[in-house]
Amino acid sequence: MKIQTAEVVVCSPGRNFVTLVLTTDDGLVGVGDATVNGRELAVASYLRDHVAPLLIGRDAHAIEDTWQYLYRGVYWRRGPITMAAIAAVDTALWDLKGQAAGLPLYQLLGGRSRTGIRAYGHAQGQSVGALVDSVHALQEQGFTAVRVQVSTPGLGPGYGVPEQAQIGLYEPARSGAAPAEELWDAGPYLRNMPKVFDSLRSAFGPELSILHDVHHRLTPIQAARLGKSLEEYDPFWLEDLTPAENQQAFRLIRQHTTVPLATGEIFNTVFDYLTLFSEQLIDYARSAVTHAGGITGLKRILELASIHQIKSAIHGPTDISPIGLGAALHLDAAIHNFGIQEFMQHVDSTYDVFDVGYTFEHGQFQPGERPGHGVRFDIEAAKRFPYRQAYLPVSRLLDGTVHDW
Ligand code: CS2
Ligand code: MG
């Protein structure tokens, strides 16, 4: 089975996605996701100009060799663009191997370890009342775990809350313009969050799993304070409390709170986790198939996590395409240390281009029984949705200093 063509498609059915399409000499088509939110064209060029020409004529079965060739063979290793490009190739190759074998990907990864894949949804509101309504709506869809984001009084809509967050596409007012900007101040945020959790526990009782994402905005000591102040409300986890490039910062947080911690959605190799894993400073590893070198790269990360009793929580926002999510679900089904899967739902137009084999019911995913990862990509339909310039917002403190978004 030799790779015959390698095509890179950037499309925007609801938001931007970068897709690699590989065809083989025996007529199979395998697809991989390489979407890096706000830097889509950089990864498309990396794939189109530097990777695709190297793939033609290679043995499509040689997944590990191709992974190492693209990782070690270029000298410049790691980083989000490189690892997303490797991820797309790796995911497409696993898809092809599954199709060649006539087996769903989870079977090639060791078979099923569980009957269903529990997922958490995104609830948000500009007020606590609106947030409660949003949680109710997710419960009606079957979710038993929800991520809650609410505006901080006095700071405007804030992270994760504006209308566009439904689909995660933040377009500047006009083409060529800079990203939108938002305000951030840790003081009112830290005072507000215990009240929010208190209202949620009063409204929903003890059973609902409540998750919250801080998006790298706190210092280590502020993070420790947040953990202590929310502990009595039994959060399922607090995510990205502080920028984890400084892995040692989690030692300080751990000294002060027993709240479970999640991090890693912006990590792309196992090296980003070494201190966090070996000292058991986190409880959930958040990397995505799309950003951490594909099935091969993420499996390596999650196996190391497993020996430290750390569980998976694969990143699943809308800026990961249904291919990235579909591939993740096969890993979720097969690994032993599955924790939970994120599911921020795609808009309908996304499914005009991506035909998915997975299903979601009663708060749980099934990866589906189609051979490979089971997500098909319609190149003709993709042409109807050209790339649109879009960036995540930038955050500033009240005095104008740039802060983490
Ligand atoms: C978020 C993401 O899903 C999450 O936990 O942190 O929505 C994140 O903002 C985006 O993926 C960034 O591209
Ligand atoms: Mg997050």
Coordinates of C-alpha atoms and ligand atoms in Angstrom, one line a residue:
M1 CA 0.0 0.0 0.0
K2 CA 1.9 3.0 -1.3
I3 CA 0.9 6.7 -0.8
Q4 CA 0.0 8.1 -4.2
T5 CA -1.3 11.6 -3.5
A6 CA -1.2 14.0 -0.5
E7 CA -3.6 17.0 -0.6
V8 CA -4.0 19.7 2.0
V9 CA -7.4 21.4 2.2
V10 CA -8.2 24.5 4.3
C11 CA -11.9 25.1 4.6
S12 CA -14.3 27.0 6.9
P13 CA -17.6 25.2 7.4
G14 CA -18.5 27.1 10.6
R15 CA -14.9 27.7 11.4
N16 CA -11.4 27.0 9.9
F17 CA -10.1 23.4 9.5
V18 CA -6.9 22.1 7.9
T19 CA -7.3 18.5 6.5
L20 CA -4.7 16.2 5.0
V21 CA -6.1 13.8 2.4
L22 CA -3.9 10.8 1.5
T23 CA -4.7 8.3 -1.3
T24 CA -3.0 5.0 -1.9
D25 CA -2.2 3.0 -5.0
D26 CA -4.9 0.5 -4.0
G27 CA -7.6 3.2 -4.0
L28 CA -8.0 3.9 -0.3
V29 CA -8.5 7.5 1.1
G30 CA -7.2 8.3 4.6
V31 CA -7.7 11.7 6.3
G32 CA -6.0 13.6 9.2
D33 CA -6.7 16.9 11.1
A34 CA -3.9 19.5 11.4
T35 CA -6.0 22.5 12.6
V36 CA -4.0 25.0 14.7
N37 CA -6.6 27.7 15.7
G38 CA -5.5 31.1 14.3
R39 CA -2.4 29.8 12.5
E40 CA -4.1 27.5 10.0
L41 CA -2.2 28.7 6.9
A42 CA 1.2 28.1 8.6
V43 CA 0.5 24.4 9.2
A44 CA -1.1 24.1 5.7
S45 CA 2.1 25.5 4.2
Y46 CA 4.3 23.2 6.4
L47 CA 2.3 20.2 5.1
R48 CA 1.9 21.2 1.5
D49 CA 5.4 22.6 0.9
H50 CA 7.6 20.4 3.1
V51 CA 5.8 17.2 4.1
A52 CA 3.5 16.2 1.2
P53 CA 6.4 15.8 -1.4
L54 CA 8.2 13.4 1.1
L55 CA 5.1 11.2 1.4
I56 CA 4.6 10.2 -2.2
G57 CA 5.6 6.6 -2.8
R58 CA 6.1 5.8 0.9
D59 CA 4.7 2.6 2.4
A60 CA 1.4 3.7 4.0
H61 CA 1.7 0.8 6.5
A62 CA 5.0 2.2 8.0
I63 CA 3.4 4.4 10.6
E64 CA 6.1 4.4 13.3
D65 CA 8.9 4.9 10.7
T66 CA 7.0 7.8 9.0
W67 CA 6.4 9.4 12.4
Q68 CA 10.1 9.2 13.4
Y69 CA 11.2 10.3 9.9
L70 CA 9.1 13.5 10.2
Y71 CA 10.0 14.1 13.8
R72 CA 13.8 13.3 13.9
G73 CA 14.5 13.5 10.2
V74 CA 14.0 17.3 10.0
Y75 CA 16.3 18.4 12.8
W76 CA 13.8 21.1 13.9
R77 CA 11.6 19.1 16.2
R78 CA 8.5 19.7 18.5
G79 CA 6.3 22.8 18.5
P80 CA 2.7 23.2 17.6
I81 CA 3.0 23.6 13.8
T82 CA 5.4 20.6 13.4
M83 CA 3.5 18.4 15.7
A84 CA 0.1 19.2 14.1
A85 CA 1.5 18.4 10.7
I86 CA 2.9 15.1 12.0
A87 CA -0.4 14.4 13.6
A88 CA -2.3 14.8 10.3
V89 CA 0.0 12.4 8.6
D90 CA -0.2 9.9 11.5
T91 CA -4.0 10.1 11.8
A92 CA -4.4 9.6 8.0
L93 CA -2.0 6.6 8.1
W94 CA -3.9 4.9 11.0
D95 CA -7.1 5.6 9.1
L96 CA -5.7 3.8 6.0
K97 CA -4.4 0.9 8.1
G98 CA -7.8 0.4 9.6
Q99 CA -9.5 0.5 6.2
A100 CA -6.9 -1.9 4.8
A101 CA -7.6 -4.3 7.7
G102 CA -11.3 -3.8 7.6
L103 CA -11.3 -2.9 11.3
P104 CA -12.3 0.2 13.3
L105 CA -9.2 1.9 14.7
Y106 CA -9.9 1.0 18.3
Q107 CA -9.4 -2.6 17.4
L108 CA -5.9 -1.9 16.1
L109 CA -5.1 -0.1 19.3
G110 CA -5.8 -3.1 21.5
G111 CA -9.6 -3.4 21.4
R112 CA -12.4 -1.9 23.6
S113 CA -11.7 -1.2 27.3
R114 CA -15.1 0.3 28.0
T115 CA -18.7 0.3 26.9
G116 CA -19.0 4.0 26.3
I117 CA -16.9 7.2 26.4
R118 CA -18.2 9.8 28.9
A119 CA -18.0 13.3 27.6
Y120 CA -18.4 16.8 29.1
G121 CA -20.2 19.7 27.4
H122 CA -19.7 23.5 27.5
A123 CA -22.1 25.6 29.6
Q124 CA -21.7 29.4 29.7
G125 CA -23.5 32.5 30.6
Q126 CA -23.0 36.2 31.1
S127 CA -24.8 35.8 34.5
V128 CA -25.2 32.9 36.9
G129 CA -28.9 32.6 35.8
A130 CA -27.9 32.3 32.2
L131 CA -25.3 29.7 33.2
V132 CA -27.8 27.6 35.1
D133 CA -30.1 27.6 32.0
S134 CA -27.1 26.5 29.8
V135 CA -26.3 23.6 32.2
H136 CA -30.0 22.6 32.1
A137 CA -29.9 22.5 28.3
L138 CA -26.8 20.2 28.4
Q139 CA -28.5 17.9 30.9
E140 CA -31.4 17.6 28.5
Q141 CA -29.0 16.4 25.9
G142 CA -27.8 13.7 28.3
F143 CA -24.6 15.3 29.6
T144 CA -23.6 14.3 33.2
A145 CA -20.5 16.5 33.2
V146 CA -20.3 20.2 32.2
R147 CA -17.6 22.8 31.9
V148 CA -18.9 26.1 33.4
Q149 CA -17.7 29.5 32.3
V150 CA -19.3 32.8 33.4
S151 CA -18.5 36.5 32.9
T152 CA -16.8 38.2 35.8
P153 CA -18.8 41.3 37.0
G154 CA -17.3 44.5 35.6
L155 CA -15.1 42.9 33.0
G156 CA -17.4 42.5 30.0
P157 CA -18.4 39.1 28.5
G158 CA -15.0 37.5 29.1
Y159 CA -13.4 34.2 28.2
G160 CA -15.6 31.5 26.8
V161 CA -18.8 33.5 27.1
P162 CA -19.5 35.7 24.1
E163 CA -22.0 34.5 21.4
Q164 CA -19.2 33.4 19.0
A165 CA -17.9 31.0 21.6
Q166 CA -20.8 28.7 20.6
I167 CA -18.7 27.9 17.5
G168 CA -15.4 29.3 18.7
L169 CA -14.9 31.4 15.6
Y170 CA -13.6 34.9 16.4
E171 CA -13.5 36.9 13.2
P172 CA -12.0 40.4 13.2
A173 CA -14.4 43.2 12.2
R174 CA -12.7 43.4 8.8
S175 CA -10.3 41.3 6.9
G176 CA -6.7 42.1 7.9
A177 CA -7.7 43.6 11.2
A178 CA -6.2 42.5 14.6
P179 CA -7.9 40.1 17.0
A180 CA -10.6 41.3 19.4
E181 CA -9.4 42.3 22.9
E182 CA -10.9 41.5 26.3
L183 CA -10.3 42.6 29.9
W184 CA -9.0 40.5 32.7
D185 CA -8.5 41.2 36.4
A186 CA -7.9 38.3 38.8
G187 CA -9.3 40.1 41.9
P188 CA -13.0 40.2 41.0
Y189 CA -12.7 36.8 39.3
L190 CA -11.3 35.1 42.4
R191 CA -14.1 36.7 44.6
N192 CA -16.8 35.7 42.1
M193 CA -16.1 32.0 41.4
P194 CA -17.0 30.6 44.9
K195 CA -20.4 32.3 44.6
V196 CA -20.9 30.8 41.2
F197 CA -20.0 27.3 42.4
D198 CA -22.3 27.7 45.4
S199 CA -25.2 28.6 43.1
L200 CA -24.5 25.7 40.9
R201 CA -24.4 23.2 43.7
S202 CA -27.7 24.6 45.1
A203 CA -29.3 24.3 41.7
F204 CA -28.0 20.9 40.6
G205 CA -27.0 19.0 43.8
P206 CA -23.9 16.9 44.4
E207 CA -24.0 14.4 41.5
L208 CA -23.3 16.7 38.5
S209 CA -19.6 16.7 37.5
I210 CA -18.7 20.4 37.3
L211 CA -15.5 21.4 35.5
H212 CA -14.0 24.9 35.1
D213 CA -11.2 26.2 32.8
V214 CA -9.0 29.1 33.9
H215 CA -7.0 29.3 30.6
H216 CA -3.6 30.0 32.1
R217 CA -4.7 33.3 33.7
L218 CA -3.5 33.0 37.3
T219 CA -0.2 33.1 39.1
P220 CA 0.6 30.0 41.1
I221 CA -0.4 31.5 44.4
Q222 CA -3.7 32.8 43.0
A223 CA -4.3 29.4 41.5
A224 CA -3.7 27.8 44.9
R225 CA -6.2 30.2 46.5
L226 CA -8.9 29.4 43.8
G227 CA -8.4 25.7 44.5
K228 CA -8.9 26.1 48.2
S229 CA -11.9 28.3 47.8
L230 CA -13.7 25.9 45.5
E231 CA -12.8 22.7 47.2
E232 CA -16.0 22.5 49.3
Y233 CA -18.0 22.5 46.0
D234 CA -16.3 19.3 44.8
P235 CA -15.2 20.4 41.3
F236 CA -14.5 17.5 38.9
W237 CA -11.4 19.6 37.9
L238 CA -9.8 23.0 37.5
E239 CA -8.1 23.3 34.1
D240 CA -5.0 25.3 33.1
L241 CA -4.8 27.3 36.3
T242 CA -1.5 28.8 35.5
P243 CA 0.8 28.6 32.4
A244 CA 2.2 25.1 32.5
E245 CA 5.4 25.9 30.6
N246 CA 6.5 26.5 34.2
Q247 CA 5.7 22.9 35.3
Q248 CA 7.3 23.5 38.8
A249 CA 4.5 26.0 39.6
F250 CA 2.1 23.0 40.1
R251 CA 4.1 22.0 43.2
L252 CA 3.0 25.1 44.9
I253 CA -0.7 24.6 43.9
R254 CA -0.6 21.0 45.1
Q255 CA 0.7 22.0 48.5
H256 CA -2.5 24.0 49.1
T257 CA -5.4 22.1 47.5
T258 CA -6.8 18.6 46.8
V259 CA -8.9 19.8 43.9
P260 CA -8.1 17.6 40.8
L261 CA -6.1 19.5 38.2
A262 CA -6.1 19.2 34.4
T263 CA -3.6 20.7 31.9
G264 CA -1.9 20.2 28.6
E265 CA -4.2 21.3 25.7
I266 CA -1.4 23.4 24.3
F267 CA 1.3 20.8 24.9
N268 CA 2.6 18.8 21.9
T269 CA 5.1 16.2 23.2
V270 CA 5.7 14.0 26.2
F271 CA 8.6 16.3 27.2
D272 CA 6.1 19.0 28.2
Y273 CA 4.7 16.7 30.9
L274 CA 7.8 15.1 32.4
T275 CA 7.8 17.0 35.8
L276 CA 4.0 17.1 36.0
F277 CA 3.8 13.3 35.5
S278 CA 6.7 12.1 37.5
E279 CA 5.8 14.2 40.5
Q280 CA 2.0 13.5 40.0
L281 CA 1.3 17.2 40.0
I282 CA -1.8 16.9 37.7
D283 CA -4.7 14.4 37.5
Y284 CA -5.7 14.7 33.8
A285 CA -3.6 15.2 30.6
R286 CA -5.4 17.3 28.0
S287 CA -3.4 16.9 24.8
A288 CA -5.2 16.4 21.5
V289 CA -4.5 13.9 18.8
T290 CA -4.4 16.9 16.4
H291 CA -1.8 18.8 18.4
A292 CA 0.4 16.1 19.9
G293 CA 1.7 14.1 17.0
G294 CA -1.4 12.1 16.2
I295 CA -2.5 8.7 17.6
T296 CA 1.2 7.6 17.9
G297 CA 2.3 10.8 19.8
L298 CA -0.7 10.9 22.1
K299 CA -0.6 7.2 22.9
R300 CA 3.0 7.6 24.0
I301 CA 2.0 10.5 26.3
L302 CA -1.0 8.7 27.8
E303 CA 1.0 5.5 28.5
L304 CA 3.5 7.5 30.6
A305 CA 0.5 9.2 32.3
S306 CA -1.0 5.9 33.1
I307 CA 2.0 4.6 35.2
H308 CA 1.6 7.8 37.3
Q309 CA -2.2 7.2 37.8
I310 CA -3.0 10.2 35.6
K311 CA -6.0 10.0 33.3
S312 CA -6.8 11.2 29.8
A313 CA -9.1 14.1 29.1
I314 CA -8.5 14.7 25.4
H315 CA -9.1 18.2 24.2
G316 CA -12.2 18.5 22.1
P317 CA -13.1 22.1 21.2
T318 CA -14.7 23.1 17.9
D319 CA -11.3 24.1 16.5
I320 CA -10.4 20.4 16.4
S321 CA -12.2 19.0 13.4
P322 CA -14.5 16.0 13.5
I323 CA -11.5 14.0 12.2
G324 CA -9.4 14.9 15.3
L325 CA -12.3 14.2 17.6
G326 CA -13.2 10.9 15.8
A327 CA -9.6 9.7 16.1
A328 CA -9.5 10.6 19.8
L329 CA -12.6 8.5 20.5
H330 CA -10.9 5.4 19.3
L331 CA -8.0 6.1 21.7
D332 CA -10.5 6.8 24.4
A333 CA -12.2 3.5 23.8
A334 CA -8.9 1.5 23.9
I335 CA -6.7 2.9 26.6
H336 CA -6.9 1.8 30.2
N337 CA -6.5 5.2 31.8
F338 CA -9.4 7.0 30.2
G339 CA -10.8 9.9 32.3
I340 CA -13.3 11.9 30.2
Q341 CA -13.6 13.4 26.7
E342 CA -14.4 17.0 25.9
F343 CA -17.2 17.6 23.5
M344 CA -17.8 21.2 22.3
Q345 CA -20.4 20.6 19.6
H346 CA -19.7 21.5 16.0
V347 CA -22.3 23.6 14.1
D348 CA -24.4 21.9 11.4
S349 CA -22.4 23.2 8.4
T350 CA -19.3 21.4 9.7
Y351 CA -21.2 18.1 9.1
D352 CA -21.8 19.2 5.5
V353 CA -18.1 18.5 4.9
F354 CA -17.3 15.9 7.6
D355 CA -19.3 12.7 7.6
V356 CA -18.8 11.2 11.1
G357 CA -19.1 7.5 12.1
Y358 CA -19.2 8.3 15.9
T359 CA -22.5 8.8 17.8
F360 CA -23.4 10.6 21.1
E361 CA -26.2 9.5 23.3
H362 CA -27.0 9.6 27.1
G363 CA -23.8 11.7 27.7
Q364 CA -21.6 9.1 26.1
F365 CA -19.8 8.6 22.7
Q366 CA -19.4 5.5 20.7
P367 CA -16.5 5.6 18.2
G368 CA -18.5 3.6 15.6
E369 CA -17.7 0.5 13.7
R370 CA -16.6 1.9 10.3
P371 CA -13.0 0.8 9.3
G372 CA -10.3 3.3 10.3
H373 CA -11.3 6.3 12.4
G374 CA -14.6 6.4 10.6
V375 CA -14.7 10.2 9.7
R376 CA -15.0 10.9 5.9
F377 CA -14.1 14.2 4.3
D378 CA -16.0 15.6 1.3
I379 CA -13.4 17.6 -0.7
E380 CA -16.1 19.0 -3.1
A381 CA -18.3 20.2 -0.3
A382 CA -15.2 21.8 1.4
K383 CA -14.7 24.1 -1.6
R384 CA -18.0 25.8 -0.8
F385 CA -16.5 27.0 2.5
P386 CA -13.3 29.0 1.8
Y387 CA -10.9 30.0 4.6
R388 CA -11.9 33.1 6.7
Q389 CA -9.4 35.1 8.7
A390 CA -10.1 34.5 12.4
Y391 CA -8.1 34.7 15.7
L392 CA -8.7 34.0 19.3
P393 CA -9.1 37.3 21.3
V394 CA -6.2 38.9 23.2
S395 CA -6.5 39.6 26.9
R396 CA -5.3 42.8 28.6
L397 CA -5.2 43.8 32.3
L398 CA -7.0 47.0 33.3
D399 CA -3.8 49.1 32.8
G400 CA -3.4 47.7 29.2
T401 CA -0.8 45.1 29.9
V402 CA -1.1 42.1 27.6
H403 CA -2.2 39.0 29.6
D404 CA -2.8 35.3 28.8
W405 CA -6.2 34.7 27.1
Ligands
CS2_1 C1 -10.5 25.5 25.6 C2 -10.4 25.7 24.1 O1 -11.6 23.5 25.1 C3 -11.0 24.1 26.0 O2 -10.7 23.6 27.1 O3 -9.5 25.9 26.4 O4 -11.7 26.1 23.7 C4 -9.4 26.7 23.6 O5 -9.7 28.0 24.0 C5 -9.3 26.6 22.1 O6 -9.1 25.2 21.7 C6 -8.1 27.4 21.6 O7 -8.0 27.2 20.3
MG2 MG -9.1 24.5 28.0

